[in-house]
Coordinates of C-alpha atoms in Angstrom, one line a residue:
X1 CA 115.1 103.5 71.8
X2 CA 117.5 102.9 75.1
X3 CA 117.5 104.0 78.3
X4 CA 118.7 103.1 82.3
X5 CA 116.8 103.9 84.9
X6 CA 116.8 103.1 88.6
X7 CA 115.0 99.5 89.2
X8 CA 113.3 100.6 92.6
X9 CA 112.0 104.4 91.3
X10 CA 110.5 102.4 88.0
X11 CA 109.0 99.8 90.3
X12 CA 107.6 102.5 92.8
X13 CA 106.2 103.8 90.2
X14 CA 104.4 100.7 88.1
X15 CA 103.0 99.5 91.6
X16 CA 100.7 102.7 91.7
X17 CA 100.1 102.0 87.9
X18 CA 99.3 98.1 88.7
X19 CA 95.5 99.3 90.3
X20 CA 94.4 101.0 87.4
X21 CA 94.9 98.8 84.4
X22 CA 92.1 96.9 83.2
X23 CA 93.4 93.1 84.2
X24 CA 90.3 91.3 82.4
X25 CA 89.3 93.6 79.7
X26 CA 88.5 92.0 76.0
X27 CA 91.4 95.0 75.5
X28 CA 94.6 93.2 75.9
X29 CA 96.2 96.9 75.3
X30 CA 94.4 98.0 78.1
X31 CA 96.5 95.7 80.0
X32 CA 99.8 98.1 79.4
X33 CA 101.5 100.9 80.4
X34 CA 103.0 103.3 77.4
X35 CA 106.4 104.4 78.3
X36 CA 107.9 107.4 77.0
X37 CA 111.0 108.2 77.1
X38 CA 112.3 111.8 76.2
X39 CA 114.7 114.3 77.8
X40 CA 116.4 112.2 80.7
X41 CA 112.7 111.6 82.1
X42 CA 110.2 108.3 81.8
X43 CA 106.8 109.2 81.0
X44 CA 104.2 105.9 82.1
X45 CA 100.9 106.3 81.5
X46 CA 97.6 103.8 81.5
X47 CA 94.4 103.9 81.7
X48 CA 91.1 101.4 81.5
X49 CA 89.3 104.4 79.4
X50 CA 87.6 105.3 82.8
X51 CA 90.2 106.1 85.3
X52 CA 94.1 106.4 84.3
X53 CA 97.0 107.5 85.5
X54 CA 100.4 109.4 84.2
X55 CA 103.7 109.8 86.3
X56 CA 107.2 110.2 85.7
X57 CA 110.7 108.8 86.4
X58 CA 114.1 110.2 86.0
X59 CA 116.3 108.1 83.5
X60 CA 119.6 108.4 81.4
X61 CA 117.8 108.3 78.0
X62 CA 120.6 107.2 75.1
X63 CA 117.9 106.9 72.5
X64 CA 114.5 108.9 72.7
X65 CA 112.0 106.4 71.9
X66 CA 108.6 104.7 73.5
X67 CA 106.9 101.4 73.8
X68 CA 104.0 99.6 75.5
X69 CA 104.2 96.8 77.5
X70 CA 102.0 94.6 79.5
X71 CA 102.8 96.6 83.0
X72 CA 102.5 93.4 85.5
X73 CA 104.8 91.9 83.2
X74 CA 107.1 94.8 83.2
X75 CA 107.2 94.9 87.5
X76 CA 107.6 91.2 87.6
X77 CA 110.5 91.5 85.8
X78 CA 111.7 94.2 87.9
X79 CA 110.9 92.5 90.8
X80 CA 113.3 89.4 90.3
X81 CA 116.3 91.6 90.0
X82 CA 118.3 93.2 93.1
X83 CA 120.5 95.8 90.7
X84 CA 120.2 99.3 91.0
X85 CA 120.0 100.6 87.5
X86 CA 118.6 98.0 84.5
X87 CA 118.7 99.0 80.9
X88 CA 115.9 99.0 78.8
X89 CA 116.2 98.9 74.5
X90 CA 114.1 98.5 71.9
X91 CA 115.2 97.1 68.6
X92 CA 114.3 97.8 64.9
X93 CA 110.9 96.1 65.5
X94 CA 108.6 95.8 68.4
X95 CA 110.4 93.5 70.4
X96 CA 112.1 94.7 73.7
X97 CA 115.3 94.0 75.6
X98 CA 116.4 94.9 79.5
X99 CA 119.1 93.7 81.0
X100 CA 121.4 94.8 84.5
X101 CA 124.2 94.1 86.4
X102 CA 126.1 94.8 83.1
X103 CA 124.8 92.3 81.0
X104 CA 124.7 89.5 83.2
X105 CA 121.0 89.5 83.2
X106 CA 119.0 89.7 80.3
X107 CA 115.6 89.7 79.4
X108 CA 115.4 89.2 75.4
X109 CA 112.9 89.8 72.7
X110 CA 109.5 90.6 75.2
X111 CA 106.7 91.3 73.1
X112 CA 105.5 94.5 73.0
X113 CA 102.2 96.4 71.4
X114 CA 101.9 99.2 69.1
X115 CA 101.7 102.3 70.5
X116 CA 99.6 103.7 67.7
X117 CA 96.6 101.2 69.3
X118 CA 96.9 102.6 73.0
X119 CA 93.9 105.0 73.9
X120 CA 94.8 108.8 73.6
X121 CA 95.4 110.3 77.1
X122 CA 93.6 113.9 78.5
X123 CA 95.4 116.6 79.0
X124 CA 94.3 119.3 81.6
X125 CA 96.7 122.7 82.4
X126 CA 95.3 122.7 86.5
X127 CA 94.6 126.4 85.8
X128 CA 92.2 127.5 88.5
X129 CA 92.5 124.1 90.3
X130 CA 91.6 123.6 94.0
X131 CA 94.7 123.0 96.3
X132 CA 93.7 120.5 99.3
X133 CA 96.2 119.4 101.9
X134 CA 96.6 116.1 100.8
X135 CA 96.9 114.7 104.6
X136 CA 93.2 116.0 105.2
X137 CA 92.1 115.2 102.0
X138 CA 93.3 111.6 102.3
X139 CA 91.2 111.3 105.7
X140 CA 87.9 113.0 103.7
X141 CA 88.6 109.6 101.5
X142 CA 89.1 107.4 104.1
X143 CA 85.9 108.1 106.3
X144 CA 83.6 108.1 103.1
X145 CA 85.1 105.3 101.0
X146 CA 84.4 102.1 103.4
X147 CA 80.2 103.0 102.9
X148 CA 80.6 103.3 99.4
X149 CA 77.9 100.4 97.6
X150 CA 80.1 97.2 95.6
X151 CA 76.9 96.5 93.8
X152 CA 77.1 97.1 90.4
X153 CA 73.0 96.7 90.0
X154 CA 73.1 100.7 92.5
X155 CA 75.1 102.8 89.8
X156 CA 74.2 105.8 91.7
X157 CA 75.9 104.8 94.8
X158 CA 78.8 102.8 93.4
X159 CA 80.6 106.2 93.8
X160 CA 80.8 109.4 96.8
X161 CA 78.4 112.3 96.1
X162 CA 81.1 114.6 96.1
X163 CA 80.5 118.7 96.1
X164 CA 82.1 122.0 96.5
X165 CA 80.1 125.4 96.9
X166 CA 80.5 129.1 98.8
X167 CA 84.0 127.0 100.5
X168 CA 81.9 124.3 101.8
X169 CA 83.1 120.5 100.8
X170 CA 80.4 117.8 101.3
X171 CA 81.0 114.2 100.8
X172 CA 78.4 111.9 101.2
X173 CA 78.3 107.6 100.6
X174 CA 75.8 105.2 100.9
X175 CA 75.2 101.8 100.0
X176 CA 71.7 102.1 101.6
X177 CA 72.4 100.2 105.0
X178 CA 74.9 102.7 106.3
X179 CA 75.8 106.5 105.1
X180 CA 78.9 108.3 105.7
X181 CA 78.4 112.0 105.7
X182 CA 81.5 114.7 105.9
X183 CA 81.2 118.3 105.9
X184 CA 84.1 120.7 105.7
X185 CA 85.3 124.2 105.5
X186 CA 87.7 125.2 103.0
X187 CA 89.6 128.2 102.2
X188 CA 88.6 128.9 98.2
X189 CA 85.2 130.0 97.9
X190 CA 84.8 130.1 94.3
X191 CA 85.6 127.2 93.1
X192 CA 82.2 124.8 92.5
X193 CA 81.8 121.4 91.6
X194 CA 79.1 118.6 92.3
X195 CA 79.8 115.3 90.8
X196 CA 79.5 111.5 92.1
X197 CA 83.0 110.0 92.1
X198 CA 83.8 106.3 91.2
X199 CA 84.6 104.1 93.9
X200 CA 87.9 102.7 91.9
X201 CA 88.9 106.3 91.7
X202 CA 88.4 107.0 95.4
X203 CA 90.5 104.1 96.1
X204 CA 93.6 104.7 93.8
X205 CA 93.7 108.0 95.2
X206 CA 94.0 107.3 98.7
X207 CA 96.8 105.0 97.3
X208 CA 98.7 107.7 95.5
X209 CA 98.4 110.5 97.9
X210 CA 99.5 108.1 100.8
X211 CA 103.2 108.2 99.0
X212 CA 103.6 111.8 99.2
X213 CA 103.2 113.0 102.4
X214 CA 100.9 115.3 104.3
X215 CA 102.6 118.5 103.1
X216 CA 102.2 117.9 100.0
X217 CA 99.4 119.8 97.9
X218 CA 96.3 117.7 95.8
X219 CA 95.7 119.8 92.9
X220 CA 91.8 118.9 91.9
X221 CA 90.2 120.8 88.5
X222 CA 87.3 119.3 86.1
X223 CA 86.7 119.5 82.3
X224 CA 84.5 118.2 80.3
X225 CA 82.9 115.2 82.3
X226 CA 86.4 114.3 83.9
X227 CA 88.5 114.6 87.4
X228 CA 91.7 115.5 87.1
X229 CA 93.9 115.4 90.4
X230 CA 97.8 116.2 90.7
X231 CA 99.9 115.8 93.6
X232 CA 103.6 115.8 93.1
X233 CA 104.7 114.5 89.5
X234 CA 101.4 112.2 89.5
X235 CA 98.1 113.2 87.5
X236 CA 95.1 110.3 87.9
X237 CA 92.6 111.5 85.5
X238 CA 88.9 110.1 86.1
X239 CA 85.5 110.0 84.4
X240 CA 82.6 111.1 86.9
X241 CA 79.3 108.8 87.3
X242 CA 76.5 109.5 85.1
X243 CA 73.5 109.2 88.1
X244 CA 71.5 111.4 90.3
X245 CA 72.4 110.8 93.8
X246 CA 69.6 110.4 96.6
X247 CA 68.8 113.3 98.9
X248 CA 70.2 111.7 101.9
X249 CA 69.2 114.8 104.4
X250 CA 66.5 112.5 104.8
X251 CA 68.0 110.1 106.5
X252 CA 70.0 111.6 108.6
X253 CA 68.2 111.2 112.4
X254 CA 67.2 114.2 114.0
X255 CA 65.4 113.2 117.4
X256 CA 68.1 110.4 118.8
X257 CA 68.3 111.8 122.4
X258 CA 70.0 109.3 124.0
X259 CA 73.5 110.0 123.5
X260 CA 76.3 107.2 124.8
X261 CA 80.3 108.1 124.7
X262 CA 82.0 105.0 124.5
X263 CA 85.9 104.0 123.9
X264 CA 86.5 103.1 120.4
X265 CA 89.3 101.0 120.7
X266 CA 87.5 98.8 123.7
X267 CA 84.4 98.6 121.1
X268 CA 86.3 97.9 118.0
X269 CA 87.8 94.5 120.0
X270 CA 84.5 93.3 121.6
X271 CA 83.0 93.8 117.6
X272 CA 86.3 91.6 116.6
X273 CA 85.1 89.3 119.0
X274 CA 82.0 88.7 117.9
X275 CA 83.2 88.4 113.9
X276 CA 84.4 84.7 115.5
X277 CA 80.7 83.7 115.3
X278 CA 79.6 85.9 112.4
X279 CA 78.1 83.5 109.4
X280 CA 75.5 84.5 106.5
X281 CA 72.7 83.5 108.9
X282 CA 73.8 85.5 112.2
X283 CA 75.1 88.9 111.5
X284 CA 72.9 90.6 114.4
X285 CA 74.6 92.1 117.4
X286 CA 72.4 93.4 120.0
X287 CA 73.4 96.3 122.3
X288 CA 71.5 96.2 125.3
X289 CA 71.6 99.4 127.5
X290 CA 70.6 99.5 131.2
X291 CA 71.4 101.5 134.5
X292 CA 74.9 101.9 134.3
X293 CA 75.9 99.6 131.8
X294 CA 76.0 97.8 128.0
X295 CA 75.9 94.4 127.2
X296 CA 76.9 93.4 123.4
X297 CA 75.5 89.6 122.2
X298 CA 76.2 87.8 119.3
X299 CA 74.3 84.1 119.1
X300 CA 75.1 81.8 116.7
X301 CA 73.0 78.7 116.9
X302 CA 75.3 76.6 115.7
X303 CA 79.0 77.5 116.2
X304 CA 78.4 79.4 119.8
X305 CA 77.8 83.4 121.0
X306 CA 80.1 85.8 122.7
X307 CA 78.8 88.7 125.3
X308 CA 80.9 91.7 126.6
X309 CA 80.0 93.9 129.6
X310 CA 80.6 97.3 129.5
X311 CA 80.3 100.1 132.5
X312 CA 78.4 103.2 130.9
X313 CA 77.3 106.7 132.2
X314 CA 73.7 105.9 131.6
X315 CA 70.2 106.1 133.9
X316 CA 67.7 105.9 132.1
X317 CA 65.0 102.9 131.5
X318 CA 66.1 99.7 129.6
X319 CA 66.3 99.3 126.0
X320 CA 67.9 97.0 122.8
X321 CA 68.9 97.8 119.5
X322 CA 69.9 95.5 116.5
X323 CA 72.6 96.0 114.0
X324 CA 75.0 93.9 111.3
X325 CA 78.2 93.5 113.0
X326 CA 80.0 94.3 109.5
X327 CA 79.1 97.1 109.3
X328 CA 79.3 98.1 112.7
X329 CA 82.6 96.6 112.8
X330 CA 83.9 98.5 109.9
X331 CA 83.1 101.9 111.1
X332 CA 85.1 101.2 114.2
X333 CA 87.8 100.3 111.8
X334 CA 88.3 103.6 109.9
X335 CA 88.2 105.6 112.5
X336 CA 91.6 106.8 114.1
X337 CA 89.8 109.0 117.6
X338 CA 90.1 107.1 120.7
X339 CA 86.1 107.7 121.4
X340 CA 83.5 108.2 119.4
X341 CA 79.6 109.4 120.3
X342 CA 76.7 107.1 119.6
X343 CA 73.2 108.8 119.2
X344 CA 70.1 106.7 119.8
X345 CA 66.5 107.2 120.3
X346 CA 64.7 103.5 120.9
X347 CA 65.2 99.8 119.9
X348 CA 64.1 100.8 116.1
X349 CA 66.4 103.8 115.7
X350 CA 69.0 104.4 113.3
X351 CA 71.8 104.4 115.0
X352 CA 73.8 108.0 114.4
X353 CA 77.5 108.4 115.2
X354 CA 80.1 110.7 115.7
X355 CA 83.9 111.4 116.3
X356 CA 84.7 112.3 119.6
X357 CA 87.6 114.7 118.8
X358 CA 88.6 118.1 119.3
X359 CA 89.8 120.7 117.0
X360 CA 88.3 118.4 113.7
X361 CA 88.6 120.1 110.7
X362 CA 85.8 118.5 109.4
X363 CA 82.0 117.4 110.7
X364 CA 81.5 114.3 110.3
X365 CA 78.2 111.4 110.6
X366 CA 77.9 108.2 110.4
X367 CA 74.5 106.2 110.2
X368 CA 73.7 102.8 110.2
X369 CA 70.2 101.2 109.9
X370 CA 69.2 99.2 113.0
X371 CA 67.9 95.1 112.3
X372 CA 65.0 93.4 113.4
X373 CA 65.8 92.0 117.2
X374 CA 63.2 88.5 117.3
X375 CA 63.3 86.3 120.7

C-alpha cells in the first residue's frame, strides 16, 4: 500500500477525528483511525463504539491498501513537518513508513494494528433524511449544549432531549439547576423522531459543522438505535441514550410578571467581575431591584466582594433574588443578542430568560433556579 496526500487536508481532517477516539479505553484499537485508501481518495474512520466518525481526503494512491494507526500519533507526526505532500507506505508486514520533502524526512517502521481487530462501521444510505441549515442548526446546539448535566450518576440528562413532529423541532437540556428550552419551525413535516442525544455527540457536531459553512446542508436520518448526520464529505454516526427524559413543561414558570430588559454585553462583564471572587463556598450573586435601578453583589468573606450599579426601567416595590454566578455567567456567554429579557416574579422565583431579538427563527427559554439569599 502507498500513497501521497496533502499534509494540511490529512491534518484538517485527523483533528476532527482526534475528539472522538476513545483516549483511555482498555481498547488500545479504539485509539486508531483505519485509513483506506482506494481510487485517488483516503477513507478515515474511528469510532469509541458509541459515537464515530468517517471522512475523506483526496490522495494519489500508487498502491490500494489500508492500515490502522494510533490517530494522535499519526497528527503529531504530521504536525512536525512543513511540506506540502508526505508519502505514506506500507510494507509486506504491518509496519508503516512516511516520509516528505523527497525523502529527506522519514518516519520508519511505526507500528501499526490489524485491521481485521477494528470495530465494523454502520452504514446508512440518508434516504428520507432531514436537511437543516447547518448555520441554524449549529446555534440549536450551541444554546442547548452549555445546560447539558456532566454527571455521569444523571444518565438521563447527560444528553439533549431532542424531537421532531408535525415540522416542529424541540430541544430541551437540563442538568436540574438550569434548563435550556428551544422550539422551532421547520419546513418537513413528516419526518418524526424523539431521542435524547449524547452530550459527546452534541459537542463533536458543533465541531464539524463549524468547518463547513452556513450554506452548507446537515443531513440527519436514524436506524436502528443510531444518529446518523452528513454534512459535506463527513458522516458522524451516534448511538442515542437509553433513558426517559423528565417532563420539563413543569418547570418552565408561568406567572413571572416582572419583566426587566437588560444589555447583555454590560451584564455578561459585571458577571465576569464577580467570577474574581467566586470560590466553592460563595457562588451567590444577588440582584437587587429597586425604583429605577439594579444592584448586583457578590461577598466573599475572605478574598473581598464586588457590586455594580445598574439604571433600569423599573417602579415597582423592592425586591432580591439569589443565583449561582456560573451558571448565570454562562448563559450570558452563549448568547450572541445584544439584550436579552429577564422574567421574575419574587425573591424565590426561577428566574426565566429570553433573547431579545427580532426575526429569530427559533423560540427560545432559558431557566435557572434561584438560591437561598441569608443575611
Amino acid at each position: 500500500m502507498e500513497f501521497i496526500v496533502n499534509r494540511q487536508m490529512l491534518h484538517s481532517e485527523l483533528s476532527l477525528i482526534k475528539g472522538v477516539i476513545e483516549k483511555k479505553s482498555t481498547m488500545p484499537i479504539l485509539s486508531n483511525v483505519l485509513v483506506e485508501a482506494y481510487n485517488n481518495q483516503l477513507t478515515l474512520k474511528s469510532t469509541d463504539l458509541d459515537i464515530g466518525f468517517i471522512c475523506k481526503c483526496p490522495a494519489q494512491v500508487i498502491e490500494p491498501g489500508m492500515f490502522t494507526i494510533d490517530a494522535l500519533k499519526m497528527q503529531d507526526i504530521l504536525g512536525t513537518c512543513s511540506e506540502q505532500l508526505m508519502t505514506f507506505s506500507l510494507n509486506e508486514g504491518t509496519l508503516l513508513n512516511v516520509s516528505a520533502g523527497e525523502g529527506k524526512i522519514q518516519f520508519d517502521d511505526i507500528e501499526t494494528m490489524s485491521v481485521e481487530d477494528f470495530p465494523t462501521i454502520p452504514s446508512y444510505d440518508f434516504k428520507g433524511a432531514l436537511a437543516l441549515d447547518s448555520g441554524f442548526f449549529s446555534e440549536c446546539l450551541s444554546l442547548v449544549l452549555f445546560s447539558i448535566s456532566a454527571d455521569s450518576h444523571k444518565y438521563a440528562l447527560n444528553g439533549c432531549f431532542f424531537k421532531i413532529k408535525d415540522g416542529l423541532l424541540e430541544m430541551v437540556s437540563t442538568d436540574t439547576h438550569r434548563m435550556s428550552i428551544l422550539k422551532a419551525n421547520l419546513e418537513d413535516e413528516d419526518f418524526e423522531l424523539e431521542q435524547l442525544i449524547p452530550r459527546k455527540t452534541i459537542l463533536e457536531l458543533k465541531k464539524m459543522i463549524g468547518t463547513t459553512g452556513n450554506d452548507e446542508k446537515v443531513l440527519l436520518g436514524f436506524e436502528e438505535n443510531r444518529l446518523f448526520f452528513k454534512f459535506s464529505d463527513r458522516i458522524l454516526f451516534s448511538r442515542v441514550i437509553d433513558g426517559k427524559f423528565p417532563d420539563y413543561h413543569r418547570a418552565i414558570p408561568i406567572n413571572n410578571d416582572k419583566v426587566f430588559q437588560l444589555n447583555r454585553v454590560q451584564l455578561l462583564e459585571i458577571m465576569r467581575r464577580k467570577m474574581v471572587f467566586l470560590s466553592d463556598k460563595s457562588k451567590l450573586v444577588r440582584i437587587q431591584f429597586s425604583s429605577g435601578s439594579m444592584n448586583v453583589i457578590l461577598v466573599n468573606s475572605q478574598r473581598g466582594s464586588s457590586k455594580d450599579r445598574v439604571a433600569i426601567d423599573y417602579n415597582d416595590e423592592s425586591f432580591e433574588v439569589g443565583y449561582n454566578v456560573n451558571y448565570f455567567y454562562d448563559f450570558l456567554k452563549n448568547m450572541t443578542c445584544d439584550y436579552i429579557e429577564m422574567y421574575l416574579r419574587n425573591s424565590g422565583s426561577q428566574g426565566l430568560f429570553r433573547i431579545l431579538k427580532d426575526d429569530l427563527p427559533y423560540d427560545y427559554k432559558h431557566i435557572i433556579m434561584p438560591m437561598k439569599i441569608s443575611g
